[in-house]
Short mmCIF file of C-alpha atoms in Angstrom, two decimals:
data_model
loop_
_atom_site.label_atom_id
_atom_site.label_comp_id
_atom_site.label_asym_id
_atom_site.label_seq_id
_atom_site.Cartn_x
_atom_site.Cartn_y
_atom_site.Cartn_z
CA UNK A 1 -7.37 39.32 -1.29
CA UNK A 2 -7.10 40.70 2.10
CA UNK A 3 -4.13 41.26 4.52
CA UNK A 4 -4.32 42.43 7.94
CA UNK A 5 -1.93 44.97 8.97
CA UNK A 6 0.27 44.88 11.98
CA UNK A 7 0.48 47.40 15.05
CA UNK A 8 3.62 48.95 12.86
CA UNK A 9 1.27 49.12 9.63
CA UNK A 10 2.79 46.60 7.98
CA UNK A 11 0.76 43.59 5.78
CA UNK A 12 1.94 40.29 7.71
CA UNK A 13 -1.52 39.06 8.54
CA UNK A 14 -2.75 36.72 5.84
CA UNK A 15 -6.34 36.11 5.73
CA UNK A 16 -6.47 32.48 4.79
CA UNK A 17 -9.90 30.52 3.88
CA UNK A 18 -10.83 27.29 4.95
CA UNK A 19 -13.44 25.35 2.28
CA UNK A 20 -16.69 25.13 4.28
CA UNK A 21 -18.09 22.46 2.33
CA UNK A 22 -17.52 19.66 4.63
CA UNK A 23 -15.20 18.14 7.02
CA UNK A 24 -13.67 19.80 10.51
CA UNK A 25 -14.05 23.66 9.55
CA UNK A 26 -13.90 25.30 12.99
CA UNK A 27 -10.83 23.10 14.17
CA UNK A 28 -8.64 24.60 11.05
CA UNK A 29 -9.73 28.05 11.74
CA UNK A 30 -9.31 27.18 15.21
CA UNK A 31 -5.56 26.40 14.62
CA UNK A 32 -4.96 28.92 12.18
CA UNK A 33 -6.03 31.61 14.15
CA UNK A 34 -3.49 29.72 16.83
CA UNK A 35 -0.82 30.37 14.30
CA UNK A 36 -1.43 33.89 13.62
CA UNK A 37 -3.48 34.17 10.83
CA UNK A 38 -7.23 35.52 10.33
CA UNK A 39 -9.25 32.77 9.56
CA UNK A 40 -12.42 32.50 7.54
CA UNK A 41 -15.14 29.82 5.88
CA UNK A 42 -15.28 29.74 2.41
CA UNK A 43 -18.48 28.36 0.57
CA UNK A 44 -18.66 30.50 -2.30
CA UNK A 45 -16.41 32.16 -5.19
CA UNK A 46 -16.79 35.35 -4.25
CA UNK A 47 -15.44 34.60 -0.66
CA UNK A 48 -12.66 31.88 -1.82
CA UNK A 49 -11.81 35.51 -4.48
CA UNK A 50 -11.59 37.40 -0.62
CA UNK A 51 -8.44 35.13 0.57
CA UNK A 52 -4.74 34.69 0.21
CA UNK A 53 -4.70 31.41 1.16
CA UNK A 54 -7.16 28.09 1.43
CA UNK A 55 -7.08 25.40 3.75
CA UNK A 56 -8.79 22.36 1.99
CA UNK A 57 -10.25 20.37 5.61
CA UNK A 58 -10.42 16.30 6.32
CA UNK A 59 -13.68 14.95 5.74
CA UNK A 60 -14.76 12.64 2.81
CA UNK A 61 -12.95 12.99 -0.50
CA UNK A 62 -16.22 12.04 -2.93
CA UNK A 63 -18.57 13.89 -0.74
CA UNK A 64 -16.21 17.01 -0.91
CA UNK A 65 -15.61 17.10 -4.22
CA UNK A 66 -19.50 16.38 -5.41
CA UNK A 67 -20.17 19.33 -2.62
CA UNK A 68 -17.55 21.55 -4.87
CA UNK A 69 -19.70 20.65 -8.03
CA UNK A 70 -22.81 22.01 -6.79
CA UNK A 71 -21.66 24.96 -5.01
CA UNK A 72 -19.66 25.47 -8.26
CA UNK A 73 -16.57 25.88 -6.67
CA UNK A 74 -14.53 23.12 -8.62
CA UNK A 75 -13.43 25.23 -11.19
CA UNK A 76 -12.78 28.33 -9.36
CA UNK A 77 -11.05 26.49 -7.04
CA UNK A 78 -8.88 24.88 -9.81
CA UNK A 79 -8.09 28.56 -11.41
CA UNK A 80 -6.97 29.98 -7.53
CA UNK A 81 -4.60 27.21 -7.52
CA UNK A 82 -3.13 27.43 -11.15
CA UNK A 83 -2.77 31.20 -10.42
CA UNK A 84 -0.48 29.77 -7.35
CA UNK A 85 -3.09 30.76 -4.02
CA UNK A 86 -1.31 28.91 -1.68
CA UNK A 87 -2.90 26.08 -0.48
CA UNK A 88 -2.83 23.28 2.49
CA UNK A 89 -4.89 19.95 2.26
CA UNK A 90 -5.17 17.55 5.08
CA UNK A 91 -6.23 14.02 4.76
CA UNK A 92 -9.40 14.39 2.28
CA UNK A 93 -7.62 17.65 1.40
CA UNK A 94 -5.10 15.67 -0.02
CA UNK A 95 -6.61 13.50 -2.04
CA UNK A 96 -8.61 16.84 -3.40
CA UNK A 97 -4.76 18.83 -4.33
CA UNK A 98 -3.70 15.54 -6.11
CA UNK A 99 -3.49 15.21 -9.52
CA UNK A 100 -3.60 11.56 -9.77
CA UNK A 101 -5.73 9.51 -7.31
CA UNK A 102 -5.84 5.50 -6.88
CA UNK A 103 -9.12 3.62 -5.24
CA UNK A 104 -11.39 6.36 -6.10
CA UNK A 105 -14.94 5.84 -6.81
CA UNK A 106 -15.80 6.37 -10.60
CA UNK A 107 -15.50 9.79 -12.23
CA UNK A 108 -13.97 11.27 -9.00
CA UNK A 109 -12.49 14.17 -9.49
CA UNK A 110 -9.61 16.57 -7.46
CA UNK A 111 -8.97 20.38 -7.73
CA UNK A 112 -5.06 19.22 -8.88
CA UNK A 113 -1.90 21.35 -8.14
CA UNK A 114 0.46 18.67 -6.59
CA UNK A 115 1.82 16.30 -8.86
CA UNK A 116 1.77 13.36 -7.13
CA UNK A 117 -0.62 10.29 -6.96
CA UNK A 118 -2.23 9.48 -3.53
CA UNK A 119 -4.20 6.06 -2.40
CA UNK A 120 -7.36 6.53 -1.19
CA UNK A 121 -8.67 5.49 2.26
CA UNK A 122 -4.80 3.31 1.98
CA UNK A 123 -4.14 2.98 5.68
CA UNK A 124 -7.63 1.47 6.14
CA UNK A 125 -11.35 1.64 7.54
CA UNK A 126 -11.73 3.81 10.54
CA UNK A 127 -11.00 1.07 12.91
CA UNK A 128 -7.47 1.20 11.19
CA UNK A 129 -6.85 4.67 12.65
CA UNK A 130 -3.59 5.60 14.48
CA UNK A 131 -1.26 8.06 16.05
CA UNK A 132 2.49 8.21 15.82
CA UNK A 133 4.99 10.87 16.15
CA UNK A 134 6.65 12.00 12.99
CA UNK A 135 9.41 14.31 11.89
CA UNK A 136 7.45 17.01 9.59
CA UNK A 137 10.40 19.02 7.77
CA UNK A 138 12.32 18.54 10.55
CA UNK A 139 10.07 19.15 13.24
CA UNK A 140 8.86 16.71 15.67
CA UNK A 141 4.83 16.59 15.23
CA UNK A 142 2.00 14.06 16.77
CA UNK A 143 0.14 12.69 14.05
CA UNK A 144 -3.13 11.54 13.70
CA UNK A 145 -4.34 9.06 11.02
CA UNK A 146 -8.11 8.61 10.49
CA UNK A 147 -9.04 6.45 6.86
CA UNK A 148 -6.07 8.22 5.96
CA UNK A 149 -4.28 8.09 1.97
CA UNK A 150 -0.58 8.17 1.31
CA UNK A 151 1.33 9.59 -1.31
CA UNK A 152 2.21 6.77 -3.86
CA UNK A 153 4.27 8.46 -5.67
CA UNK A 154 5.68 12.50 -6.73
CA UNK A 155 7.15 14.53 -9.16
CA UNK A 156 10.39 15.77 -9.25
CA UNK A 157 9.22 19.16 -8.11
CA UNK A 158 7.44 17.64 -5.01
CA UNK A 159 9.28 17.82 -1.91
CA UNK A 160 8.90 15.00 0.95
CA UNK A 161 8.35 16.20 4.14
CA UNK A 162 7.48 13.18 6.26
CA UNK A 163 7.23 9.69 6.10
CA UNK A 164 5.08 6.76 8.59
CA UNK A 165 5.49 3.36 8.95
CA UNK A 166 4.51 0.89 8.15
CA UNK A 167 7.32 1.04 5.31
CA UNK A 168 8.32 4.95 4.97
CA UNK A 169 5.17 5.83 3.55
CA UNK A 170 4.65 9.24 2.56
CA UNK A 171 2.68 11.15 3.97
CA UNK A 172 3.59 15.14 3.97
CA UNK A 173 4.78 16.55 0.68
CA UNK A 174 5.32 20.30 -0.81
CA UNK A 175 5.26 21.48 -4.24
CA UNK A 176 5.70 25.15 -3.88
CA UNK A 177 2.66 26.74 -2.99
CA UNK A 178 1.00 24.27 -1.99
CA UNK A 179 1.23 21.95 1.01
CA UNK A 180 -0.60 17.77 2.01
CA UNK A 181 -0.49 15.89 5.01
CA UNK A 182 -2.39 12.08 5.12
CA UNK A 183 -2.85 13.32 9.04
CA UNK A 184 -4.72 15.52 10.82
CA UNK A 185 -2.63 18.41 12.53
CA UNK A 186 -5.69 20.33 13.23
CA UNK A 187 -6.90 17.75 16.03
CA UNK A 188 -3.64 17.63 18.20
CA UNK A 189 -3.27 21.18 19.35
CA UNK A 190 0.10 21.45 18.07
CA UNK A 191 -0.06 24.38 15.47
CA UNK A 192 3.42 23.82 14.06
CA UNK A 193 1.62 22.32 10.39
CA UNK A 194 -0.35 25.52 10.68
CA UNK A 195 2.87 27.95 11.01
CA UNK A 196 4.30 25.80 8.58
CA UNK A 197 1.03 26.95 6.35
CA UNK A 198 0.85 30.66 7.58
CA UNK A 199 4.44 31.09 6.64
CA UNK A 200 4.62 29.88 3.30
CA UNK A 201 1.16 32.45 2.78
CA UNK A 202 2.93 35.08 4.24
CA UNK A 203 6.28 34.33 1.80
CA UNK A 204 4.47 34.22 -1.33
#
């Protein structure tokens, strides 16, 4: 794991990964580097070994975690986050940091970590998709909701950090570590999910 010192010497530049496997890469390094953070791909163990934190990109949950499989990343990925790498999924992303999915295909499998169980594809198709402003732990943020999950339910260790209608759904949670939104932050050019991220890196 790599941190970048400051001009004073100092180690407050994380170096944070962002799974390359599939899904909108470049945007989360885009905002990441936005939020004062080096920013990197990660395709392989050796380079996922490299960071001190992971973003885990939208895309397509199955796709994703089949991808994982045969770069055999699955289980490296799942050790990282046991060992507590902090971590930040976003819409696919959080279906793959759940522990318990519903409306998965058959045999799909997540890297785990949150203890919460999310809906697949719950707020519909991609003609369903929609944008709404949303208080993110306090924060005003634009969201954007494309095939999107929500959290059904959490554990008593996971923290809520934002609900959407319709009906308070959940949709930004925090169990330590690790961090989930159903939206996509990285598409609004509003890095405040991204400081959110960076910070909790640089805490831990």
């Amino acid at each position: 794991m790599m941190r970048t010192p400051d001009q004073d010497g100092r180690t407050t530049v994380p170096t944070i990964g962002v799974l390359a496997l599939q899904g909108d890469v470049r945007e989360h390094v885009h905002m990441l580097e936005a939020a004062g953070a080096t920013a990197v791909p990660v395709r392989r163990p050796a380079e996922l070994d490299a960071v001190d934190g992971l973003v885990v990109p939208g895309g397509e949950s199955t796709t994703m975690w089949k991808l994982a499989e045969i770069f055999d990343m699955l289980d490296p990925l799942r050790l990282r986050i046991k060992a507590g790498m902090p971590a930040y999924g976003s819409c696919a992303g959080m279906i793959m940091l759940a522990d318990r999915i519903q409306d998965g295909i058959e045999g799909q499998q997540t890297i785990g970590g949150i203890d919460m169980v999310v809906r697949r594809n719950a707020f519909g198709r991609q003609v369903d998709s929609f944008e709404a402003d949303l208080a993110f732990a306090g924060a005003p943020v634009h969201a954007v909701f494309i095939r999107a999950p929500w959290v059904e339910s959490v554990g008593s260790e996971v923290e809520v950090l934002a609900t959407a209608p319709p009906g308070d759904r959940i949709v930004a949670v925090r169990q330590g570590p690790l961090l989930a939104t159903s939206f996509h932050p990285e598409l609004t050019g509003d890095a405040r999910v991204h400081e959110y991220f960076v910070n909790m890196v640089r805490e831990l």
